Amino acid sequence: MTPALGPATRRVAVALAALVAFTAACSSDDEPTTAAQVDGLSADPADPADESPTSSIGSGSLGDVELTVRSIGSFDVPISYRIHPDGTPFVAEKSGRILDATTSDVALDVRDLVTDDGERGFLGFAFSDDGDHVYVSYSDTDGDTMIAEYAFADGTADPGTARTLLQVAQPYSNHNGGDVHIGPDGMLYIALGDGGSSGDPEGNGQDPSTLLGSILRIDPTTPGDGKAYGIPDDNPFVDGGGAPEIYLYGVRNPWRIAFDPETDDLWVADVGQNIWEEITVLPASAGAGLGANLGWNTLEGTHPFEGTAAEGSTLPVFEYSHDDGGCSITGGFVYRGAAIPDLQGAYLFADLCQPTLRAIRTDGTTLVAERTFDVDVGTPISFGVDPDGELVVLSQTGDVYRIEAG
């Protein structure tokens, strides 16, 4: 957690302490934002409109959508929800277990390997495309990020096959990120925060020589050059200038990332510092963010934070302030299910400190619609896609909810 929390953050922390001592990212309001010249960048986000024209990647108006949620299971701080290629849903608990989401049978238990306090814990998992392996992300007993691989068969990961892919030292206990995905290219994407504390004191977000403050892309199936993984040939720093594992950088705490299964666009929900929570969409047609600099810590959202932003920094498509009671953005998937046609192409997300669901729709990188849905999901902490392609939202209090038409 941040060493010195401001009054607003302390109130949030007290309110959540009775639930679980975990926050996806600590925002601090005790550091003043510094003025900066934002070279070549727009300082203001696009103005949202509830009744904007239909996006080219969706159908219908968000104003026509009504949503409700239905509990489909309860777990001990569910943190990630993924579907095995055979169609079986699995859920991970923050303490270090992966369970069959339907039967609650244990698929993997690494609780003795996990540091589970504050923002640390078992933070993400992903199945290989063939389903023969599961990749996991957790805080190890030293509090560092561990990315490991296990053989997976018949609904169970084999502990004896554990293979360490990557271990990243964490200087502080917060901003671990921790999401992992197999991308459309079959590579493993790993979201890492800036290393923690407040305001990125080590400057990791703008330093591509460190893995912190970045989204990584590695090939877990082809070890090489003395590493347990391979480096894709087109990674931006493969020939120097930065760590070859880096896919993009300039993020504070990308708690959840997601690929749109229809367009392959990459969506990044990055938790803010003092005021601004942000969502960035990186279109596949423009490289899906390959080599992008998302601006932190020179920018918080579209707003100057510290120093001078690099020209060409990629701005978020949407941001919101803490003025409405938000504190920590929880992404998020683009809806591609069949049950709610008017929601097609919209990105759903939430905030840890608000019980509502939210959605935006874009036309490329331009915001065209925004909507807040008054549903009751206490402390929403993560999202997933169920076997039918419908979205689920995970509550820190234990429930996994299916999102349905209202």
mmCIF file of C-alpha atoms in Angstrom:
data_model
loop_
_atom_site.group_PDB
_atom_site.id
_atom_site.type_symbol
_atom_site.label_atom_id
_atom_site.label_comp_id
_atom_site.label_asym_id
_atom_site.label_seq_id
_atom_site.Cartn_x
_atom_site.Cartn_y
_atom_site.Cartn_z
ATOM 1 C CA MET A 1 0.000 0.000 0.000
ATOM 2 C CA THR A 2 1.025 3.598 -0.424
ATOM 3 C CA PRO A 3 3.049 4.737 2.620
ATOM 4 C CA ALA A 4 0.982 7.900 3.209
ATOM 5 C CA LEU A 5 -2.641 7.813 2.169
ATOM 6 C CA GLY A 6 -4.649 10.985 1.757
ATOM 7 C CA PRO A 7 -7.964 11.525 3.598
ATOM 8 C CA ALA A 8 -10.166 10.286 0.751
ATOM 9 C CA THR A 9 -8.140 7.123 0.332
ATOM 10 C CA ARG A 10 -8.136 6.466 4.070
ATOM 11 C CA ARG A 11 -11.942 6.642 4.103
ATOM 12 C CA VAL A 12 -12.083 4.105 1.278
ATOM 13 C CA ALA A 13 -9.589 1.841 3.024
ATOM 14 C CA VAL A 14 -11.593 1.881 6.245
ATOM 15 C CA ALA A 15 -14.778 1.056 4.363
ATOM 16 C CA LEU A 16 -13.184 -1.916 2.644
ATOM 17 C CA ALA A 17 -11.182 -3.248 5.583
ATOM 18 C CA ALA A 18 -14.175 -5.121 6.947
ATOM 19 C CA LEU A 19 -14.365 -7.004 3.649
ATOM 20 C CA VAL A 20 -10.823 -7.927 2.597
ATOM 21 C CA ALA A 21 -7.560 -6.048 3.079
ATOM 22 C CA PHE A 22 -6.951 -5.702 -0.605
ATOM 23 C CA THR A 23 -7.078 -2.868 -3.113
ATOM 24 C CA ALA A 24 -6.177 -3.372 -6.735
ATOM 25 C CA ALA A 25 -4.127 -0.182 -6.563
ATOM 26 C CA CYS A 26 -3.736 2.489 -3.910
ATOM 27 C CA SER A 27 -4.359 6.012 -5.088
ATOM 28 C CA SER A 28 -2.882 8.795 -3.011
ATOM 29 C CA ASP A 29 -4.087 12.377 -2.977
ATOM 30 C CA ASP A 30 -1.343 13.793 -0.794
ATOM 31 C CA GLU A 31 1.091 14.453 -3.659
ATOM 32 C CA PRO A 32 0.363 17.591 -5.685
ATOM 33 C CA THR A 33 0.220 17.207 -9.441
ATOM 34 C CA THR A 34 3.026 19.181 -11.061
ATOM 35 C CA ALA A 35 2.636 21.338 -14.134
ATOM 36 C CA ALA A 36 4.143 20.029 -17.356
ATOM 37 C CA GLN A 37 4.195 20.814 -21.029
ATOM 38 C CA VAL A 38 2.501 17.981 -22.903
ATOM 39 C CA ASP A 39 4.286 18.025 -26.252
ATOM 40 C CA GLY A 40 2.039 17.336 -29.206
ATOM 41 C CA LEU A 41 -0.757 15.899 -27.063
ATOM 42 C CA SER A 42 -4.341 16.890 -26.472
ATOM 43 C CA ALA A 43 -4.935 17.793 -22.833
ATOM 44 C CA ASP A 44 -8.629 16.881 -22.800
ATOM 45 C CA PRO A 45 -10.378 13.550 -23.438
ATOM 46 C CA ALA A 46 -13.235 13.234 -25.873
ATOM 47 C CA ASP A 47 -16.584 14.312 -24.445
ATOM 48 C CA PRO A 48 -18.759 11.241 -23.806
ATOM 49 C CA ALA A 49 -22.355 11.147 -24.991
ATOM 50 C CA ASP A 50 -24.973 8.644 -23.894
ATOM 51 C CA GLU A 51 -26.867 8.905 -27.154
ATOM 52 C CA SER A 52 -23.991 9.000 -29.614
ATOM 53 C CA PRO A 53 -24.167 7.412 -33.084
ATOM 54 C CA THR A 54 -23.656 3.676 -33.237
ATOM 55 C CA SER A 55 -20.009 2.648 -33.358
ATOM 56 C CA SER A 56 -18.672 0.872 -36.403
ATOM 57 C CA ILE A 57 -17.709 -2.024 -34.114
ATOM 58 C CA GLY A 58 -21.066 -2.385 -32.367
ATOM 59 C CA SER A 59 -24.771 -2.287 -32.999
ATOM 60 C CA GLY A 60 -27.485 -0.492 -31.060
ATOM 61 C CA SER A 61 -27.316 2.347 -28.550
ATOM 62 C CA LEU A 62 -26.012 1.950 -25.014
ATOM 63 C CA GLY A 63 -29.055 3.989 -24.003
ATOM 64 C CA ASP A 64 -31.217 1.012 -24.980
ATOM 65 C CA VAL A 65 -29.364 -1.469 -22.764
ATOM 66 C CA GLU A 66 -30.551 -2.575 -19.327
ATOM 67 C CA LEU A 67 -28.430 -4.947 -17.260
ATOM 68 C CA THR A 68 -28.800 -7.071 -14.181
ATOM 69 C CA VAL A 69 -26.498 -9.563 -12.468
ATOM 70 C CA ARG A 70 -27.076 -13.074 -11.115
ATOM 71 C CA SER A 71 -24.739 -14.908 -8.746
ATOM 72 C CA ILE A 72 -23.402 -18.147 -10.238
ATOM 73 C CA GLY A 73 -21.008 -19.076 -7.442
ATOM 74 C CA SER A 74 -19.210 -17.914 -4.341
ATOM 75 C CA PHE A 75 -15.502 -18.219 -3.562
ATOM 76 C CA ASP A 76 -12.810 -16.863 -1.261
ATOM 77 C CA VAL A 77 -11.852 -13.530 -2.904
ATOM 78 C CA PRO A 78 -12.202 -14.621 -6.549
ATOM 79 C CA ILE A 79 -9.566 -12.762 -8.554
ATOM 80 C CA SER A 80 -9.602 -14.184 -12.086
ATOM 81 C CA TYR A 81 -12.013 -16.226 -14.218
ATOM 82 C CA ARG A 82 -10.960 -18.113 -17.353
ATOM 83 C CA ILE A 83 -12.340 -20.769 -19.663
ATOM 84 C CA HIS A 84 -10.286 -23.842 -20.512
ATOM 85 C CA PRO A 85 -10.320 -24.679 -24.244
ATOM 86 C CA ASP A 86 -12.554 -27.667 -23.457
ATOM 87 C CA GLY A 87 -15.229 -25.227 -22.226
ATOM 88 C CA THR A 88 -14.776 -25.683 -18.466
ATOM 89 C CA PRO A 89 -14.799 -22.445 -16.430
ATOM 90 C CA PHE A 90 -12.160 -21.978 -13.744
ATOM 91 C CA VAL A 91 -11.802 -19.299 -11.088
ATOM 92 C CA ALA A 92 -8.701 -18.296 -9.125
ATOM 93 C CA GLU A 93 -8.772 -17.205 -5.502
ATOM 94 C CA LYS A 94 -6.377 -14.543 -4.280
ATOM 95 C CA SER A 95 -4.958 -16.860 -1.624
ATOM 96 C CA GLY A 96 -3.509 -19.181 -4.277
ATOM 97 C CA ARG A 97 -6.006 -21.716 -5.594
ATOM 98 C CA ILE A 98 -7.567 -22.381 -9.002
ATOM 99 C CA LEU A 99 -10.964 -24.104 -8.799
ATOM 100 C CA ASP A 100 -13.430 -25.538 -11.269
ATOM 101 C CA ALA A 101 -16.007 -22.743 -11.184
ATOM 102 C CA THR A 102 -18.885 -25.215 -11.489
ATOM 103 C CA THR A 103 -17.871 -28.029 -9.130
ATOM 104 C CA SER A 104 -15.360 -26.164 -6.885
ATOM 105 C CA ASP A 105 -12.897 -29.023 -7.428
ATOM 106 C CA VAL A 106 -9.338 -27.822 -6.835
ATOM 107 C CA ALA A 107 -7.257 -27.642 -10.013
ATOM 108 C CA LEU A 108 -4.158 -26.080 -8.419
ATOM 109 C CA ASP A 109 -3.224 -25.128 -4.871
ATOM 110 C CA VAL A 110 -0.074 -23.022 -4.415
ATOM 111 C CA ARG A 111 -1.097 -21.210 -1.257
ATOM 112 C CA ASP A 112 2.184 -22.163 0.436
ATOM 113 C CA LEU A 113 4.065 -20.318 -2.333
ATOM 114 C CA VAL A 114 2.009 -17.115 -2.264
ATOM 115 C CA THR A 115 2.288 -13.922 -0.241
ATOM 116 C CA ASP A 116 -1.337 -12.880 0.186
ATOM 117 C CA ASP A 117 -1.595 -9.478 1.828
ATOM 118 C CA GLY A 118 -2.710 -6.073 0.623
ATOM 119 C CA GLU A 119 -2.321 -5.915 -3.150
ATOM 120 C CA ARG A 120 -0.223 -9.061 -3.324
ATOM 121 C CA GLY A 121 -1.447 -12.602 -3.874
ATOM 122 C CA PHE A 122 -2.364 -14.973 -6.682
ATOM 123 C CA LEU A 123 -3.246 -12.377 -9.330
ATOM 124 C CA GLY A 124 -3.918 -14.072 -12.663
ATOM 125 C CA PHE A 125 -3.825 -17.185 -14.834
ATOM 126 C CA ALA A 126 -4.258 -18.174 -18.477
ATOM 127 C CA PHE A 127 -4.542 -21.421 -20.394
ATOM 128 C CA SER A 128 -2.462 -22.227 -23.448
ATOM 129 C CA ASP A 129 -4.427 -22.431 -26.703
ATOM 130 C CA ASP A 130 -4.283 -26.232 -26.657
ATOM 131 C CA GLY A 131 -5.209 -26.382 -22.963
ATOM 132 C CA ASP A 132 -2.162 -28.476 -22.063
ATOM 133 C CA HIS A 133 -0.608 -25.796 -19.862
ATOM 134 C CA VAL A 134 -1.696 -23.111 -17.440
ATOM 135 C CA TYR A 135 0.344 -19.968 -16.824
ATOM 136 C CA VAL A 136 0.034 -18.353 -13.412
ATOM 137 C CA SER A 137 1.019 -15.004 -11.917
ATOM 138 C CA TYR A 138 1.435 -14.521 -8.174
ATOM 139 C CA SER A 139 3.421 -12.761 -5.462
ATOM 140 C CA ASP A 140 5.948 -15.260 -4.140
ATOM 141 C CA THR A 141 7.066 -15.597 -0.516
ATOM 142 C CA ASP A 142 9.526 -12.726 -1.024
ATOM 143 C CA GLY A 143 6.763 -10.531 -2.416
ATOM 144 C CA ASP A 144 8.189 -10.646 -5.940
ATOM 145 C CA THR A 145 6.235 -11.396 -9.105
ATOM 146 C CA MET A 146 6.391 -15.032 -10.184
ATOM 147 C CA ILE A 147 5.257 -16.211 -13.616
ATOM 148 C CA ALA A 148 5.168 -20.007 -13.806
ATOM 149 C CA GLU A 149 3.895 -22.770 -16.070
ATOM 150 C CA TYR A 150 2.183 -26.039 -15.132
ATOM 151 C CA ALA A 151 1.138 -28.990 -17.254
ATOM 152 C CA PHE A 152 -2.661 -29.252 -17.235
ATOM 153 C CA ALA A 153 -4.802 -32.321 -17.940
ATOM 154 C CA ASP A 154 -8.197 -33.662 -16.868
ATOM 155 C CA GLY A 155 -9.057 -30.497 -15.003
ATOM 156 C CA THR A 156 -5.909 -30.451 -12.879
ATOM 157 C CA ALA A 157 -2.511 -28.783 -12.952
ATOM 158 C CA ASP A 158 0.376 -31.085 -12.082
ATOM 159 C CA PRO A 159 2.468 -29.443 -9.298
ATOM 160 C CA GLY A 160 5.431 -31.629 -10.237
ATOM 161 C CA THR A 161 5.687 -29.946 -13.633
ATOM 162 C CA ALA A 162 6.106 -26.395 -12.295
ATOM 163 C CA ARG A 163 8.471 -24.379 -14.456
ATOM 164 C CA THR A 164 9.527 -20.851 -13.572
ATOM 165 C CA LEU A 165 9.279 -18.607 -16.599
ATOM 166 C CA LEU A 166 10.009 -15.221 -15.119
ATOM 167 C CA GLN A 167 10.623 -13.691 -11.698
ATOM 168 C CA VAL A 168 10.544 -9.907 -11.245
ATOM 169 C CA ALA A 169 11.726 -8.196 -8.067
ATOM 170 C CA GLN A 170 9.121 -5.847 -6.571
ATOM 171 C CA PRO A 171 10.565 -2.877 -4.629
ATOM 172 C CA TYR A 172 7.250 -2.172 -2.864
ATOM 173 C CA SER A 173 4.183 -4.192 -1.942
ATOM 174 C CA ASN A 174 1.699 -2.435 -4.233
ATOM 175 C CA HIS A 175 1.167 -1.968 -7.976
ATOM 176 C CA ASN A 176 1.913 -5.565 -8.910
ATOM 177 C CA GLY A 177 -0.449 -5.640 -11.900
ATOM 178 C CA GLY A 178 -0.480 -9.400 -12.373
ATOM 179 C CA ASP A 179 -2.805 -10.074 -15.298
ATOM 180 C CA VAL A 180 -1.717 -12.659 -17.877
ATOM 181 C CA HIS A 181 -3.243 -13.503 -21.257
ATOM 182 C CA ILE A 182 -2.485 -15.614 -24.280
ATOM 183 C CA GLY A 183 -2.796 -13.115 -27.101
ATOM 184 C CA PRO A 184 -4.184 -13.635 -30.603
ATOM 185 C CA ASP A 185 -0.606 -14.394 -31.707
ATOM 186 C CA GLY A 186 -0.229 -17.216 -29.174
ATOM 187 C CA MET A 187 2.268 -15.249 -27.090
ATOM 188 C CA LEU A 188 2.000 -14.740 -23.321
ATOM 189 C CA TYR A 189 1.230 -11.145 -22.290
ATOM 190 C CA ILE A 190 2.103 -10.105 -18.724
ATOM 191 C CA ALA A 191 0.905 -6.841 -17.147
ATOM 192 C CA LEU A 192 3.247 -5.359 -14.525
ATOM 193 C CA GLY A 193 2.783 -2.237 -12.427
ATOM 194 C CA ASP A 194 5.444 0.403 -11.822
ATOM 195 C CA GLY A 195 6.801 -1.250 -8.667
ATOM 196 C CA GLY A 196 4.680 0.654 -6.177
ATOM 197 C CA SER A 197 4.920 3.302 -3.516
ATOM 198 C CA SER A 198 3.367 6.579 -4.719
ATOM 199 C CA GLY A 199 4.069 8.610 -7.843
ATOM 200 C CA ASP A 200 6.554 6.081 -9.304
ATOM 201 C CA PRO A 201 9.559 7.249 -7.242
ATOM 202 C CA GLU A 202 11.985 5.077 -9.217
ATOM 203 C CA GLY A 203 10.770 6.334 -12.591
ATOM 204 C CA ASN A 204 10.041 2.816 -13.825
ATOM 205 C CA GLY A 205 7.098 3.774 -16.011
ATOM 206 C CA GLN A 206 9.285 5.788 -18.374
ATOM 207 C CA ASP A 207 12.313 3.493 -18.170
ATOM 208 C CA PRO A 208 12.123 0.698 -20.762
ATOM 209 C CA SER A 209 15.248 -0.904 -19.347
ATOM 210 C CA THR A 210 13.170 -2.253 -16.440
ATOM 211 C CA LEU A 211 10.300 -4.725 -16.762
ATOM 212 C CA LEU A 212 8.244 -2.764 -14.240
ATOM 213 C CA GLY A 213 5.632 -0.336 -15.528
ATOM 214 C CA SER A 214 5.212 -2.381 -18.697
ATOM 215 C CA ILE A 215 3.210 -5.020 -20.494
ATOM 216 C CA LEU A 216 5.500 -7.845 -21.539
ATOM 217 C CA ARG A 217 5.201 -10.317 -24.411
ATOM 218 C CA ILE A 218 7.125 -13.587 -24.362
ATOM 219 C CA ASP A 219 6.969 -16.979 -26.066
ATOM 220 C CA PRO A 220 6.635 -19.564 -23.272
ATOM 221 C CA THR A 221 7.003 -22.511 -25.661
ATOM 222 C CA THR A 222 10.420 -21.704 -27.136
ATOM 223 C CA PRO A 223 13.181 -21.141 -24.574
ATOM 224 C CA GLY A 224 16.309 -19.450 -25.862
ATOM 225 C CA ASP A 225 19.368 -17.363 -25.016
ATOM 226 C CA GLY A 226 19.590 -18.865 -21.552
ATOM 227 C CA LYS A 227 16.010 -17.947 -20.677
ATOM 228 C CA ALA A 228 12.972 -20.116 -20.001
ATOM 229 C CA TYR A 229 11.094 -18.347 -22.772
ATOM 230 C CA GLY A 230 11.665 -16.868 -26.204
ATOM 231 C CA ILE A 231 11.462 -13.246 -27.363
ATOM 232 C CA PRO A 232 9.159 -12.507 -30.333
ATOM 233 C CA ASP A 233 11.195 -11.142 -33.230
ATOM 234 C CA ASP A 234 9.132 -7.954 -33.500
ATOM 235 C CA ASN A 235 9.168 -6.911 -29.846
ATOM 236 C CA PRO A 236 10.114 -3.210 -29.886
ATOM 237 C CA PHE A 237 13.400 -3.510 -27.976
ATOM 238 C CA VAL A 238 14.577 -6.831 -29.351
ATOM 239 C CA ASP A 239 17.583 -5.097 -30.931
ATOM 240 C CA GLY A 240 18.345 -2.837 -27.951
ATOM 241 C CA GLY A 241 17.195 0.337 -26.270
ATOM 242 C CA GLY A 242 15.182 -1.453 -23.619
ATOM 243 C CA ALA A 243 14.322 -4.836 -22.137
ATOM 244 C CA PRO A 244 13.520 -7.219 -25.008
ATOM 245 C CA GLU A 245 10.512 -8.652 -23.148
ATOM 246 C CA ILE A 246 8.666 -5.305 -23.225
ATOM 247 C CA TYR A 247 5.678 -4.958 -25.544
ATOM 248 C CA LEU A 248 4.591 -1.508 -24.336
ATOM 249 C CA TYR A 249 5.465 0.696 -21.363
ATOM 250 C CA GLY A 250 4.393 3.793 -19.436
ATOM 251 C CA VAL A 251 1.748 2.145 -17.239
ATOM 252 C CA ARG A 252 1.142 2.646 -13.525
ATOM 253 C CA ASN A 253 -0.844 -0.425 -12.511
ATOM 254 C CA PRO A 254 -2.531 -2.165 -15.453
ATOM 255 C CA TRP A 255 -4.693 -4.274 -13.185
ATOM 256 C CA ARG A 256 -6.577 -5.892 -16.067
ATOM 257 C CA ILE A 257 -5.953 -6.035 -19.821
ATOM 258 C CA ALA A 258 -8.002 -7.780 -22.513
ATOM 259 C CA PHE A 259 -8.043 -8.517 -26.221
ATOM 260 C CA ASP A 260 -11.252 -8.018 -28.172
ATOM 261 C CA PRO A 261 -11.910 -11.527 -29.582
ATOM 262 C CA GLU A 262 -13.402 -10.081 -32.757
ATOM 263 C CA THR A 263 -10.967 -7.278 -33.635
ATOM 264 C CA ASP A 264 -7.832 -8.303 -31.645
ATOM 265 C CA ASP A 265 -7.655 -4.741 -30.264
ATOM 266 C CA LEU A 266 -5.876 -4.547 -26.905
ATOM 267 C CA TRP A 267 -7.658 -2.776 -24.024
ATOM 268 C CA VAL A 268 -5.721 -1.598 -20.956
ATOM 269 C CA ALA A 269 -7.409 -0.466 -17.724
ATOM 270 C CA ASP A 270 -4.731 1.412 -15.786
ATOM 271 C CA VAL A 271 -5.314 2.464 -12.189
ATOM 272 C CA GLY A 272 -4.712 6.147 -11.458
ATOM 273 C CA GLN A 273 -2.719 8.006 -8.834
ATOM 274 C CA ASN A 274 -4.315 11.161 -7.453
ATOM 275 C CA ILE A 275 -7.391 11.781 -9.563
ATOM 276 C CA TRP A 276 -7.709 9.973 -12.897
ATOM 277 C CA GLU A 277 -8.589 6.391 -13.808
ATOM 278 C CA GLU A 278 -8.006 5.531 -17.456
ATOM 279 C CA ILE A 279 -8.811 3.120 -20.287
ATOM 280 C CA THR A 280 -6.674 2.874 -23.412
ATOM 281 C CA VAL A 281 -7.658 1.002 -26.577
ATOM 282 C CA LEU A 282 -4.843 -0.053 -28.889
ATOM 283 C CA PRO A 283 -6.258 -1.071 -32.289
ATOM 284 C CA ALA A 284 -4.876 -4.190 -33.922
ATOM 285 C CA SER A 285 -4.866 -2.303 -37.220
ATOM 286 C CA ALA A 286 -2.177 -0.008 -35.761
ATOM 287 C CA GLY A 287 -0.124 -2.757 -34.096
ATOM 288 C CA ALA A 288 -2.249 -3.255 -30.953
ATOM 289 C CA GLY A 289 0.100 -1.057 -28.941
ATOM 290 C CA LEU A 290 3.397 -2.594 -30.032
ATOM 291 C CA GLY A 291 6.074 -0.217 -28.719
ATOM 292 C CA ALA A 292 3.557 2.284 -27.321
ATOM 293 C CA ASN A 293 4.319 4.611 -24.409
ATOM 294 C CA LEU A 294 1.128 5.138 -22.360
ATOM 295 C CA GLY A 295 2.594 8.115 -20.548
ATOM 296 C CA TRP A 296 2.870 7.306 -16.837
ATOM 297 C CA ASN A 297 4.370 9.004 -14.785
ATOM 298 C CA THR A 298 4.624 12.118 -16.924
ATOM 299 C CA LEU A 299 0.876 11.841 -17.446
ATOM 300 C CA GLU A 300 -2.004 10.677 -15.291
ATOM 301 C CA GLY A 301 -4.626 9.965 -17.906
ATOM 302 C CA THR A 302 -4.457 12.950 -20.245
ATOM 303 C CA HIS A 303 -3.248 15.278 -17.472
ATOM 304 C CA PRO A 304 0.316 16.390 -16.664
ATOM 305 C CA PHE A 305 1.734 14.649 -13.616
ATOM 306 C CA GLU A 306 5.524 14.921 -13.453
ATOM 307 C CA GLY A 307 8.038 16.241 -15.955
ATOM 308 C CA THR A 308 7.422 16.470 -19.678
ATOM 309 C CA ALA A 309 5.486 13.826 -21.572
ATOM 310 C CA ALA A 310 7.271 12.198 -24.484
ATOM 311 C CA GLU A 311 5.922 13.296 -27.841
ATOM 312 C CA GLY A 312 3.793 10.538 -29.303
ATOM 313 C CA SER A 313 2.635 9.206 -25.928
ATOM 314 C CA THR A 314 -0.579 7.234 -26.370
ATOM 315 C CA LEU A 315 -3.532 8.855 -24.602
ATOM 316 C CA PRO A 316 -6.479 6.987 -23.085
ATOM 317 C CA VAL A 317 -9.755 6.806 -24.954
ATOM 318 C CA PHE A 318 -11.621 7.374 -21.676
ATOM 319 C CA GLU A 319 -10.860 8.630 -18.198
ATOM 320 C CA TYR A 320 -12.866 9.504 -15.106
ATOM 321 C CA SER A 321 -11.975 11.342 -11.923
ATOM 322 C CA HIS A 322 -12.304 10.359 -8.285
ATOM 323 C CA ASP A 323 -14.788 13.156 -7.805
ATOM 324 C CA ASP A 324 -17.746 10.755 -8.254
ATOM 325 C CA GLY A 325 -16.465 8.317 -5.594
ATOM 326 C CA GLY A 326 -14.313 6.066 -7.740
ATOM 327 C CA CYS A 327 -10.870 4.982 -6.551
ATOM 328 C CA SER A 328 -9.510 2.086 -8.642
ATOM 329 C CA ILE A 329 -10.603 0.992 -12.114
ATOM 330 C CA THR A 330 -11.511 -2.659 -12.647
ATOM 331 C CA GLY A 331 -11.388 -3.789 -16.269
ATOM 332 C CA GLY A 332 -12.963 -5.203 -18.292
ATOM 333 C CA PHE A 333 -13.779 -7.018 -21.558
ATOM 334 C CA VAL A 334 -15.379 -6.084 -24.843
ATOM 335 C CA TYR A 335 -18.793 -7.727 -25.007
ATOM 336 C CA ARG A 336 -19.116 -10.266 -27.842
ATOM 337 C CA GLY A 337 -21.911 -12.440 -26.458
ATOM 338 C CA ALA A 338 -25.273 -13.148 -28.080
ATOM 339 C CA ALA A 339 -27.732 -12.528 -25.242
ATOM 340 C CA ILE A 340 -27.547 -8.692 -25.251
ATOM 341 C CA PRO A 341 -27.311 -7.570 -28.899
ATOM 342 C CA ASP A 342 -27.351 -3.840 -28.110
ATOM 343 C CA LEU A 343 -24.220 -4.286 -25.985
ATOM 344 C CA GLN A 344 -22.171 -5.687 -28.874
ATOM 345 C CA GLY A 345 -18.747 -4.061 -29.183
ATOM 346 C CA ALA A 346 -18.954 -2.178 -25.874
ATOM 347 C CA TYR A 347 -16.216 -2.425 -23.264
ATOM 348 C CA LEU A 348 -17.538 -3.191 -19.766
ATOM 349 C CA PHE A 349 -15.675 -2.159 -16.645
ATOM 350 C CA ALA A 350 -16.237 -1.088 -13.032
ATOM 351 C CA ASP A 351 -14.539 0.583 -10.073
ATOM 352 C CA LEU A 352 -13.553 -1.166 -6.866
ATOM 353 C CA CYS A 353 -15.223 1.547 -4.777
ATOM 354 C CA GLN A 354 -18.534 1.638 -6.649
ATOM 355 C CA PRO A 355 -21.174 -1.110 -6.991
ATOM 356 C CA THR A 356 -22.192 -0.134 -10.533
ATOM 357 C CA LEU A 357 -21.165 -1.462 -13.933
ATOM 358 C CA ARG A 358 -20.045 0.887 -16.690
ATOM 359 C CA ALA A 359 -19.637 0.616 -20.451
ATOM 360 C CA ILE A 360 -18.067 2.630 -23.221
ATOM 361 C CA ARG A 361 -18.161 2.224 -26.964
ATOM 362 C CA THR A 362 -15.543 3.568 -29.343
ATOM 363 C CA ASP A 363 -15.180 4.028 -33.050
ATOM 364 C CA GLY A 364 -11.545 3.108 -33.408
ATOM 365 C CA THR A 365 -9.846 5.329 -30.809
ATOM 366 C CA THR A 366 -12.690 7.840 -30.459
ATOM 367 C CA LEU A 367 -15.218 7.613 -27.623
ATOM 368 C CA VAL A 368 -18.775 7.646 -28.965
ATOM 369 C CA ALA A 369 -20.896 6.427 -26.044
ATOM 370 C CA GLU A 370 -20.770 5.996 -22.282
ATOM 371 C CA ARG A 371 -23.243 4.426 -19.859
ATOM 372 C CA THR A 372 -23.448 3.602 -16.144
ATOM 373 C CA PHE A 373 -25.702 0.705 -15.076
ATOM 374 C CA ASP A 374 -27.243 0.791 -11.630
ATOM 375 C CA VAL A 375 -26.618 -2.790 -10.581
ATOM 376 C CA ASP A 376 -25.436 -4.000 -7.194
ATOM 377 C CA VAL A 377 -21.982 -5.604 -7.340
ATOM 378 C CA GLY A 378 -20.069 -4.908 -4.144
ATOM 379 C CA THR A 379 -16.354 -4.165 -4.660
ATOM 380 C CA PRO A 380 -16.046 -5.450 -8.258
ATOM 381 C CA ILE A 381 -12.492 -6.707 -8.648
ATOM 382 C CA SER A 382 -12.267 -8.520 -11.986
ATOM 383 C CA PHE A 383 -14.183 -9.674 -15.068
ATOM 384 C CA GLY A 384 -14.322 -12.807 -17.167
ATOM 385 C CA VAL A 385 -16.050 -14.439 -20.113
ATOM 386 C CA ASP A 386 -18.221 -17.509 -19.467
ATOM 387 C CA PRO A 387 -18.492 -20.596 -21.728
ATOM 388 C CA ASP A 388 -21.411 -18.989 -23.623
ATOM 389 C CA GLY A 389 -19.420 -15.835 -24.374
ATOM 390 C CA GLU A 390 -21.329 -13.801 -21.792
ATOM 391 C CA LEU A 391 -19.493 -11.625 -19.286
ATOM 392 C CA VAL A 392 -19.098 -12.263 -15.573
ATOM 393 C CA VAL A 393 -17.965 -9.849 -12.886
ATOM 394 C CA LEU A 394 -16.136 -10.975 -9.741
ATOM 395 C CA SER A 395 -16.768 -9.348 -6.379
ATOM 396 C CA GLN A 396 -14.091 -9.079 -3.726
ATOM 397 C CA THR A 397 -16.736 -10.179 -1.233
ATOM 398 C CA GLY A 398 -16.876 -13.626 -2.885
ATOM 399 C CA ASP A 399 -19.598 -13.809 -5.531
ATOM 400 C CA VAL A 400 -19.131 -14.364 -9.236
ATOM 401 C CA TYR A 401 -22.006 -12.711 -11.098
ATOM 402 C CA ARG A 402 -23.227 -13.363 -14.623
ATOM 403 C CA ILE A 403 -24.152 -10.141 -16.415
ATOM 404 C CA GLU A 404 -27.551 -10.464 -18.064
ATOM 405 C CA ALA A 405 -30.134 -8.321 -19.823
ATOM 406 C CA GLY A 406 -32.249 -6.415 -17.311
#
